[in-house]
PDB file of C-alpha atoms in Angstrom:
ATOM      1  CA  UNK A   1      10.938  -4.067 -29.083  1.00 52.00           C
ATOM      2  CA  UNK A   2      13.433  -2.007 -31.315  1.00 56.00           C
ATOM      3  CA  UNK A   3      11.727   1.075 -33.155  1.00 58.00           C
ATOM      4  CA  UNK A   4      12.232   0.365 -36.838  1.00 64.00           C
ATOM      5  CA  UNK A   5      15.286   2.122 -38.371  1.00 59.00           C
ATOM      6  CA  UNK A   6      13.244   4.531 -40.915  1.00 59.00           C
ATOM      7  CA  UNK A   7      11.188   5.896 -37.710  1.00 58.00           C
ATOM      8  CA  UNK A   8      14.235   6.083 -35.769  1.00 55.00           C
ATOM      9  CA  UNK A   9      15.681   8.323 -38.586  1.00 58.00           C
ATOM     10  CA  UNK A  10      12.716  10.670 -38.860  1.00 58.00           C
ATOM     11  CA  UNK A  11      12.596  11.021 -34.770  1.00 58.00           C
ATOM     12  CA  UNK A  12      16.726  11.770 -35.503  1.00 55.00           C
ATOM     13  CA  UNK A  13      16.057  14.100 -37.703  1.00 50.00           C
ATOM     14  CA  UNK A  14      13.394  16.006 -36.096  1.00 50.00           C
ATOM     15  CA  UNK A  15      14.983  16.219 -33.328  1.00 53.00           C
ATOM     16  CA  UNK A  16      18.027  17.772 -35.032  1.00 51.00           C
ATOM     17  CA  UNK A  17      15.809  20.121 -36.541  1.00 52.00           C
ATOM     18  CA  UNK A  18      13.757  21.233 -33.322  1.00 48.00           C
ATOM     19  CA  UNK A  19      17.562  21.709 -31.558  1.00 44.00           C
ATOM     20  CA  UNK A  20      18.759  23.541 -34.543  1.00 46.00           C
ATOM     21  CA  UNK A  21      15.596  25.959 -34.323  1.00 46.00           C
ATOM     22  CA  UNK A  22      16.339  26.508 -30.503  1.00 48.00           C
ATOM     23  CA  UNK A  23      19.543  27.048 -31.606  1.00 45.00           C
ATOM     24  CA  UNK A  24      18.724  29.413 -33.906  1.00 46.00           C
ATOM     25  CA  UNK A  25      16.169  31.508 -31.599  1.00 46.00           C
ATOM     26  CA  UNK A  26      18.795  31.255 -28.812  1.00 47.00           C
ATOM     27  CA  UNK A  27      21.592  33.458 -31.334  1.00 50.00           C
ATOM     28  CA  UNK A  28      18.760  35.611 -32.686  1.00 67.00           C
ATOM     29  CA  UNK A  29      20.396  39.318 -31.845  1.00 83.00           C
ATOM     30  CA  UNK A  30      17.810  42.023 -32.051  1.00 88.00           C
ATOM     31  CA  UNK A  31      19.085  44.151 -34.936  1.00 93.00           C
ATOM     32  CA  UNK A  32      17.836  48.089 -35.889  1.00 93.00           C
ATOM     33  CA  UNK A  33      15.886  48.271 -39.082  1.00 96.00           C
ATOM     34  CA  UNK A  34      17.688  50.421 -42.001  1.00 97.00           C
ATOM     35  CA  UNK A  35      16.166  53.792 -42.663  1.00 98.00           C
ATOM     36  CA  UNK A  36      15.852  56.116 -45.162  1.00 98.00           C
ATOM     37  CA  UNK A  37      14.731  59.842 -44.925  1.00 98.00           C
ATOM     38  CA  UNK A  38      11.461  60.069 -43.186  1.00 99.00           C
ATOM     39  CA  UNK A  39       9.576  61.922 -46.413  1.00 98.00           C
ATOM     40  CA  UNK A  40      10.065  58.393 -48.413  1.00 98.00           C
ATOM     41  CA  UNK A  41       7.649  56.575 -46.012  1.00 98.00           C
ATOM     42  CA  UNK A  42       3.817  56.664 -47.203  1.00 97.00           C
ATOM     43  CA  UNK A  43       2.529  57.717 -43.735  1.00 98.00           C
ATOM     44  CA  UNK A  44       4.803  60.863 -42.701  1.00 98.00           C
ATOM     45  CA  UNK A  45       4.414  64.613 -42.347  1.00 98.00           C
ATOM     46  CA  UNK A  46       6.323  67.146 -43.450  1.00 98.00           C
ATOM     47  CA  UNK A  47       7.409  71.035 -42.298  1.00 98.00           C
ATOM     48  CA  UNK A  48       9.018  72.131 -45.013  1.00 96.00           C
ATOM     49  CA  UNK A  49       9.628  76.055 -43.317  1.00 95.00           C
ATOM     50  CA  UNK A  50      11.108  73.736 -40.051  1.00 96.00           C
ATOM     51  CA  UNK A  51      13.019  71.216 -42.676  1.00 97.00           C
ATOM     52  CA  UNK A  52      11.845  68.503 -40.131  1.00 98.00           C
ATOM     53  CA  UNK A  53       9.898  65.860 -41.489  1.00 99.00           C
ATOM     54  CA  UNK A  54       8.334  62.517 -39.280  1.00 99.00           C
ATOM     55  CA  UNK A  55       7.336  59.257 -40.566  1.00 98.00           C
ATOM     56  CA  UNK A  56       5.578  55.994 -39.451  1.00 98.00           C
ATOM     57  CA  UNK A  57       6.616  52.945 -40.454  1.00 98.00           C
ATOM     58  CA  UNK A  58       4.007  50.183 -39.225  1.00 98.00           C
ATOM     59  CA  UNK A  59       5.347  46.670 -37.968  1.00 98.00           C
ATOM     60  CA  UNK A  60       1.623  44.944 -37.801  1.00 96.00           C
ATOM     61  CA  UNK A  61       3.037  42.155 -39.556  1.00 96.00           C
ATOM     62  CA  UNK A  62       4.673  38.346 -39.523  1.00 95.00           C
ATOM     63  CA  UNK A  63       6.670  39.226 -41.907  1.00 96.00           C
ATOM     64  CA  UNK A  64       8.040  42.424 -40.960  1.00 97.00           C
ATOM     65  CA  UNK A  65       7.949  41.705 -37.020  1.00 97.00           C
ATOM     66  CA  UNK A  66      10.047  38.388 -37.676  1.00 96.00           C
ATOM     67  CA  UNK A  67      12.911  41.334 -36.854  1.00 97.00           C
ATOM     68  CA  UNK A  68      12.198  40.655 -33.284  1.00 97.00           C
ATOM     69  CA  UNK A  69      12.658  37.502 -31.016  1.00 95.00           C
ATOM     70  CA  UNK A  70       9.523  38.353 -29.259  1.00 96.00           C
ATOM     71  CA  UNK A  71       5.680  38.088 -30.596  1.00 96.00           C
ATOM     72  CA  UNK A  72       4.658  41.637 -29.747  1.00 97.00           C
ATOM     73  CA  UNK A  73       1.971  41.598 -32.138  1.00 97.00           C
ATOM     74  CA  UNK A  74       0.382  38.148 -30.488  1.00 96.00           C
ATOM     75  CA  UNK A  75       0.353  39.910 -27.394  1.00 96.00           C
ATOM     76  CA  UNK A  76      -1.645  42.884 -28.649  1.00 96.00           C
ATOM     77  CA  UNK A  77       1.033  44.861 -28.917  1.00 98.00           C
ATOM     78  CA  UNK A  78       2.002  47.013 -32.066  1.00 98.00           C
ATOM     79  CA  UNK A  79       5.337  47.992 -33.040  1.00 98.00           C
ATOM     80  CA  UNK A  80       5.950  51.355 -34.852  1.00 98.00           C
ATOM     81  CA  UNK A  81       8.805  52.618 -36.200  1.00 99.00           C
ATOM     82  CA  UNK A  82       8.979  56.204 -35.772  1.00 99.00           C
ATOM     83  CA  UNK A  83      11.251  58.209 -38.654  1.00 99.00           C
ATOM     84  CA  UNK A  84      12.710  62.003 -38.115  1.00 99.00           C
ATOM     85  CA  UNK A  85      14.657  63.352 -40.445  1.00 99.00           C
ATOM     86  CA  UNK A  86      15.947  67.010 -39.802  1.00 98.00           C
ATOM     87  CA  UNK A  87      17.613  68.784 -42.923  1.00 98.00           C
ATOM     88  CA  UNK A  88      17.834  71.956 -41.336  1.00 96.00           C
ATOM     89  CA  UNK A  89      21.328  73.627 -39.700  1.00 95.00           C
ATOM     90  CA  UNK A  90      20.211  73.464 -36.521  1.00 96.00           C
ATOM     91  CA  UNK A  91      19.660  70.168 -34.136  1.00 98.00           C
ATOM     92  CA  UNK A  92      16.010  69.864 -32.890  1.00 98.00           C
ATOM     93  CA  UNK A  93      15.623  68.721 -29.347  1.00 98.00           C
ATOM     94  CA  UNK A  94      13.277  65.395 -28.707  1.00 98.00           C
ATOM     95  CA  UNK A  95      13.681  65.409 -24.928  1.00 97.00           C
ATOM     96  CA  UNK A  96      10.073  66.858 -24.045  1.00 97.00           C
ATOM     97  CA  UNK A  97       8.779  64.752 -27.439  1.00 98.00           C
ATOM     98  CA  UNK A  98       5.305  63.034 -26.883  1.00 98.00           C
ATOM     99  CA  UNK A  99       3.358  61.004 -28.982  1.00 98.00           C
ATOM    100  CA  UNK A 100       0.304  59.810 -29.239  1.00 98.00           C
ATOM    101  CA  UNK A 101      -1.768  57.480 -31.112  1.00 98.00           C
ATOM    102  CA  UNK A 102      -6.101  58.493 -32.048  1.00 98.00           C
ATOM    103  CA  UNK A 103      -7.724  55.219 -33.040  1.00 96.00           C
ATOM    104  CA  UNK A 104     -11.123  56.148 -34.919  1.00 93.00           C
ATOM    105  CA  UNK A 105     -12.421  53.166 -33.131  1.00 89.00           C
ATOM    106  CA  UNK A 106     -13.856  54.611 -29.680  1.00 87.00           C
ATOM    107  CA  UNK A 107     -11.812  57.535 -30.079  1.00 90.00           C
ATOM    108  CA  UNK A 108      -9.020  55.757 -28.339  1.00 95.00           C
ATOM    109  CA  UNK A 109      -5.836  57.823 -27.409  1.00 96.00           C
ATOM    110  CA  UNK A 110      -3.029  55.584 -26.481  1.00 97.00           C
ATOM    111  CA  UNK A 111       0.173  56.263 -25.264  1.00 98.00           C
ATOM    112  CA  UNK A 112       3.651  54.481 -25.890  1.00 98.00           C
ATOM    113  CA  UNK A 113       4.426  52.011 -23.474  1.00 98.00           C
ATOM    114  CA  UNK A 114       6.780  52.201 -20.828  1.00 96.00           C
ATOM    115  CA  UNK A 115       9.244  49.661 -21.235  1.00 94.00           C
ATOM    116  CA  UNK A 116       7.769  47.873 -17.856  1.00 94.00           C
ATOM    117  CA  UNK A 117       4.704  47.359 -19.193  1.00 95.00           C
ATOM    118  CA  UNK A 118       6.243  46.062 -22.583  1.00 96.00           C
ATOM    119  CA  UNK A 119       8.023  43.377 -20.268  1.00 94.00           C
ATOM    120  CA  UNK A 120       4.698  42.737 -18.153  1.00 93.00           C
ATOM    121  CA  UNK A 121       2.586  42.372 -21.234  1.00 94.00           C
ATOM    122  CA  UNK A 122       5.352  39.542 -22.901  1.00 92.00           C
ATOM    123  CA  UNK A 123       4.961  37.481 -19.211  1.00 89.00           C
ATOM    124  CA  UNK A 124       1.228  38.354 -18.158  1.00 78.00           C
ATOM    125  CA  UNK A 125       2.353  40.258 -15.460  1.00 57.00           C
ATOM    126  CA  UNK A 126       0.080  43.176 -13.821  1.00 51.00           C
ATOM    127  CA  UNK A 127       1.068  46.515 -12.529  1.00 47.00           C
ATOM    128  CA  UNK A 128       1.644  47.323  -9.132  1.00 45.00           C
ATOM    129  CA  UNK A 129      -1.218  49.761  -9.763  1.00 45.00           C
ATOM    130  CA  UNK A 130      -4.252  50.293 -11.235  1.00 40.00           C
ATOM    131  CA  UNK A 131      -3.497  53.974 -12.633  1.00 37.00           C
ATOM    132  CA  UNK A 132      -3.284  53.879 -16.866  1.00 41.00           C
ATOM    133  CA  UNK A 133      -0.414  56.428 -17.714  1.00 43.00           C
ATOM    134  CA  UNK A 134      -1.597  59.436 -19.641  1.00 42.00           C
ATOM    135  CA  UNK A 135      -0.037  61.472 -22.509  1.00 47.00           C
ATOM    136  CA  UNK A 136       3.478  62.553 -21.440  1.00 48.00           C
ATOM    137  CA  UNK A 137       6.794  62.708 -22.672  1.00 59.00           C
ATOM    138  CA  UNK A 138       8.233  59.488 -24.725  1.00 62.00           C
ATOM    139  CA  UNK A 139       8.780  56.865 -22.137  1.00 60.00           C
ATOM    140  CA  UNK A 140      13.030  56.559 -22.883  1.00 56.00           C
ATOM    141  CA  UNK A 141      14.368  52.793 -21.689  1.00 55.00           C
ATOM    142  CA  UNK A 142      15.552  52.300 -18.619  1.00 53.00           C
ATOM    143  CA  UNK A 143      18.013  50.073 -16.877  1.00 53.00           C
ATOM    144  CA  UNK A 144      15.272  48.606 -14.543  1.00 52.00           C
ATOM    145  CA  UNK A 145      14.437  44.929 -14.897  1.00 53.00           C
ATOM    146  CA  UNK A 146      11.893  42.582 -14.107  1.00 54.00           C
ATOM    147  CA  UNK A 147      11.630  38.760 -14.064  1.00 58.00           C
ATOM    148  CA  UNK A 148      10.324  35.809 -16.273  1.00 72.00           C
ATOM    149  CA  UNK A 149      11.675  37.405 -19.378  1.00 84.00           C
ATOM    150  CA  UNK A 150      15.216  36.313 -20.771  1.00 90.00           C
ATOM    151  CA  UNK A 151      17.723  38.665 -20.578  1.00 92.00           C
ATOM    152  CA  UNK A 152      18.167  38.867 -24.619  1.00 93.00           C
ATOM    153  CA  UNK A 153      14.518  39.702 -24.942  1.00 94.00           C
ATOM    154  CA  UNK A 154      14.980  42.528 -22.157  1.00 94.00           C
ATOM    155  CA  UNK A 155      17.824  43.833 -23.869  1.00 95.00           C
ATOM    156  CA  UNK A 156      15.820  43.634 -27.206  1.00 97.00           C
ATOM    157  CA  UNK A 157      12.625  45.919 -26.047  1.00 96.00           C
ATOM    158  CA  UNK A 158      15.454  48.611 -24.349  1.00 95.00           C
ATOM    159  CA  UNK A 159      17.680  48.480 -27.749  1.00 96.00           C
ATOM    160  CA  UNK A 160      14.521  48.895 -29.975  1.00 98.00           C
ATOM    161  CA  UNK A 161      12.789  51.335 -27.682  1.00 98.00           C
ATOM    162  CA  UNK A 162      13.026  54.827 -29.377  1.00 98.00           C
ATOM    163  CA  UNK A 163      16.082  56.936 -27.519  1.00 96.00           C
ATOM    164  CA  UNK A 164      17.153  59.500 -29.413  1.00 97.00           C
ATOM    165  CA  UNK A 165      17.494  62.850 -27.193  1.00 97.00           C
ATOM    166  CA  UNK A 166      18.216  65.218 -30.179  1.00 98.00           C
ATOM    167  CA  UNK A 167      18.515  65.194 -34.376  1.00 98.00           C
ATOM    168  CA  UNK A 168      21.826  66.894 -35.663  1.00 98.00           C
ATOM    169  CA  UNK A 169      21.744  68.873 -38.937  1.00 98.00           C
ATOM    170  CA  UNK A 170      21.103  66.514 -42.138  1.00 98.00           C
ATOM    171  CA  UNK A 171      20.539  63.708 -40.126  1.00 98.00           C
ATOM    172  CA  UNK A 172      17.867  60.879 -39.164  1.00 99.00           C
ATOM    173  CA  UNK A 173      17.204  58.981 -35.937  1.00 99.00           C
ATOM    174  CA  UNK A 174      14.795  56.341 -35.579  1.00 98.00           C
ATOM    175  CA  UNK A 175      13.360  54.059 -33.079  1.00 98.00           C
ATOM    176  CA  UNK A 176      10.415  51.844 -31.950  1.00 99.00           C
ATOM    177  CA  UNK A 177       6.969  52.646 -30.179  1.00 98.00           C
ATOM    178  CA  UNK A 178       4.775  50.468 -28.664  1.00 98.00           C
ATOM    179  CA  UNK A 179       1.063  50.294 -28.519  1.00 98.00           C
ATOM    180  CA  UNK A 180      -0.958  48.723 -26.544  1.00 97.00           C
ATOM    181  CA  UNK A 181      -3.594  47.814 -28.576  1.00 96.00           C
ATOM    182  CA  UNK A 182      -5.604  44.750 -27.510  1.00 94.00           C
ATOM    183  CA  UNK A 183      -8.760  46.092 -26.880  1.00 93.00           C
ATOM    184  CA  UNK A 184      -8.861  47.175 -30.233  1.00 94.00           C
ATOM    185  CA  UNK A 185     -10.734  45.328 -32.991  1.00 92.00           C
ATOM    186  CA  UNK A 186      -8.486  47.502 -35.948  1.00 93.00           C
ATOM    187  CA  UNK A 187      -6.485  49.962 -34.252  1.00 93.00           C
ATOM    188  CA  UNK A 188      -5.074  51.465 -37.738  1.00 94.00           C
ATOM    189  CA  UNK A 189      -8.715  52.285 -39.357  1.00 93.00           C
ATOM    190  CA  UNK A 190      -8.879  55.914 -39.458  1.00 95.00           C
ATOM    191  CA  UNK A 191      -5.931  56.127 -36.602  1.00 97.00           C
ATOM    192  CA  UNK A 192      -3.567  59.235 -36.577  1.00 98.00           C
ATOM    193  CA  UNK A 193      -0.411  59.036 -34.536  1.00 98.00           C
ATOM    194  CA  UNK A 194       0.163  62.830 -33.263  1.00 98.00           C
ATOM    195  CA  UNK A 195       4.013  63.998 -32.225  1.00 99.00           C
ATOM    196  CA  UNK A 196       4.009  67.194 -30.471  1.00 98.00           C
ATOM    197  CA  UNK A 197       6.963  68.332 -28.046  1.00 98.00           C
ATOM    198  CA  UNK A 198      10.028  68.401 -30.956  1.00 98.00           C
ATOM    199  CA  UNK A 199      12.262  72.069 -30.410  1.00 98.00           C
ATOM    200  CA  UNK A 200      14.640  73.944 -32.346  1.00 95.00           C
ATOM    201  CA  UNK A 201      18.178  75.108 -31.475  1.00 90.00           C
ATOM    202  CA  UNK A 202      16.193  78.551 -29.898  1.00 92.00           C
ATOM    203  CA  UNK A 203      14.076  76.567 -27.684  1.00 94.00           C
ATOM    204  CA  UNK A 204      10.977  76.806 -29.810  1.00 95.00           C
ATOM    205  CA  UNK A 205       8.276  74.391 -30.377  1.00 97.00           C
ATOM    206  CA  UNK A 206       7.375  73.134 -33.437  1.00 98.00           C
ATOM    207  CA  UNK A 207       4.107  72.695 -34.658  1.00 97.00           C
ATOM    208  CA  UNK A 208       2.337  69.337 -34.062  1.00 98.00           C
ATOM    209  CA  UNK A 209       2.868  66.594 -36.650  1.00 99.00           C
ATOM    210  CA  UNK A 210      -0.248  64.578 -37.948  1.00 98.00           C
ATOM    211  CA  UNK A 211       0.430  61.348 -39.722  1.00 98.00           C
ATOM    212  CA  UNK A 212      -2.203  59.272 -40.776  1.00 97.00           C
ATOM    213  CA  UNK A 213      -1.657  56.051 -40.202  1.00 95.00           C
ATOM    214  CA  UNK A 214      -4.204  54.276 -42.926  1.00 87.00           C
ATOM    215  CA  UNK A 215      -1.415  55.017 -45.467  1.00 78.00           C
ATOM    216  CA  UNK A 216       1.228  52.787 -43.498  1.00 78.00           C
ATOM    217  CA  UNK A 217      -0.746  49.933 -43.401  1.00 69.00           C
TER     218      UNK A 217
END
């Protein structure tokens, strides 16, 4: 028995529209988020003697996560953009640069996620061992790779990953974090993110940064 010609439209045309939206997914190339100075974000702190100035920009949304192929935020993970802006005449090193995120709730202190536990979070993967990683410096990408993830979306978590090794004069670099935060009911309520590590052209620490994060949200 033929299938009328109006249903055989609509299964035509939804079937053009499901390809198109593979399609569509399929070209979906993960591209870096515009920035502006860091002291233009709501959540940021400022050293005005150091001319250095952080900022977090908060990606706990549809909306603003659409920038990514994959669904960190159903997977409990949250994406922050983290801002420096240096308008001093000297770079600032970021090599020995940690952060660190204090959730109110529990008095959580999280660290960023290596980008192997990014990729075993997106495929339900566990770790080859049961030890959490403490505070140390900014886990940089890698080149290593695991399975069950598509190579776009690997190259999408290294590429976003935050990488910058240094900050030249009058100049901003920017890149992602990741959180792991699904044990958390809020994870923003009351949270501070805390950068510590960041050195000047003599080798000199700054002081730590404090940026609340209730003012991102």
């Amino acid at each position: 028995m033929l299938m009328p010609l109006s249903s055989r439209r609509s299964l035509l045309v939804v079937s053009l529209i499901a390809v198109f939206a593979l399609a569509l997914y399929a070209s979906k190339q993960y591209e870096p988020p515009k920035v502006s100075n860091a002291d233009t974000y709501p959540a940021h702190d400022a050293h005005t003697n150091e001319k250095v100035t952080i900022a977090a920009d908060i990606y706990n949304t549809e909306q603003k996560a659409s920038i990514f192929r994959l669904k960190y935020l159903d997977k409990g993970v949250l994406p922050i953009n983290l801002i420096i802006t240096n308008e001093g005449g000297a770079p600032v090193a970021l090599t020995k640069m940690t952060v660190q995120l204090v959730a109110h709730e529990r008095h959580a202190k999280l660290s960023p996620m290596e980008e192997q536990d990014i990729f075993r979070r997106m495929t339900h993967a566990k770790r080859s061992d049961d030890v959490a990683r403490t505070t140390s410096p900014l886990p940089f990408p890698t080149k290593h790779k695991v399975g069950g993830l598509k190579q776009e979306d690997q190259d999408e978590v290294e590429h976003a990953m935050f990488q910058a090794r240094a900050v030249e004069p009058n100049n901003t670099q920017s890149g992602f974090v990741f959180f792991d935060v699904s044990d958390l009911n809020d994870a923003l309520a009351g949270a501070t993110l805390y950068v510590t590590g960041i050195r000047d052209g003599g080798g000199n620490e700054l002081m730590y940064f404090e940026i609340p994060l209730d003012k991102a949200k």
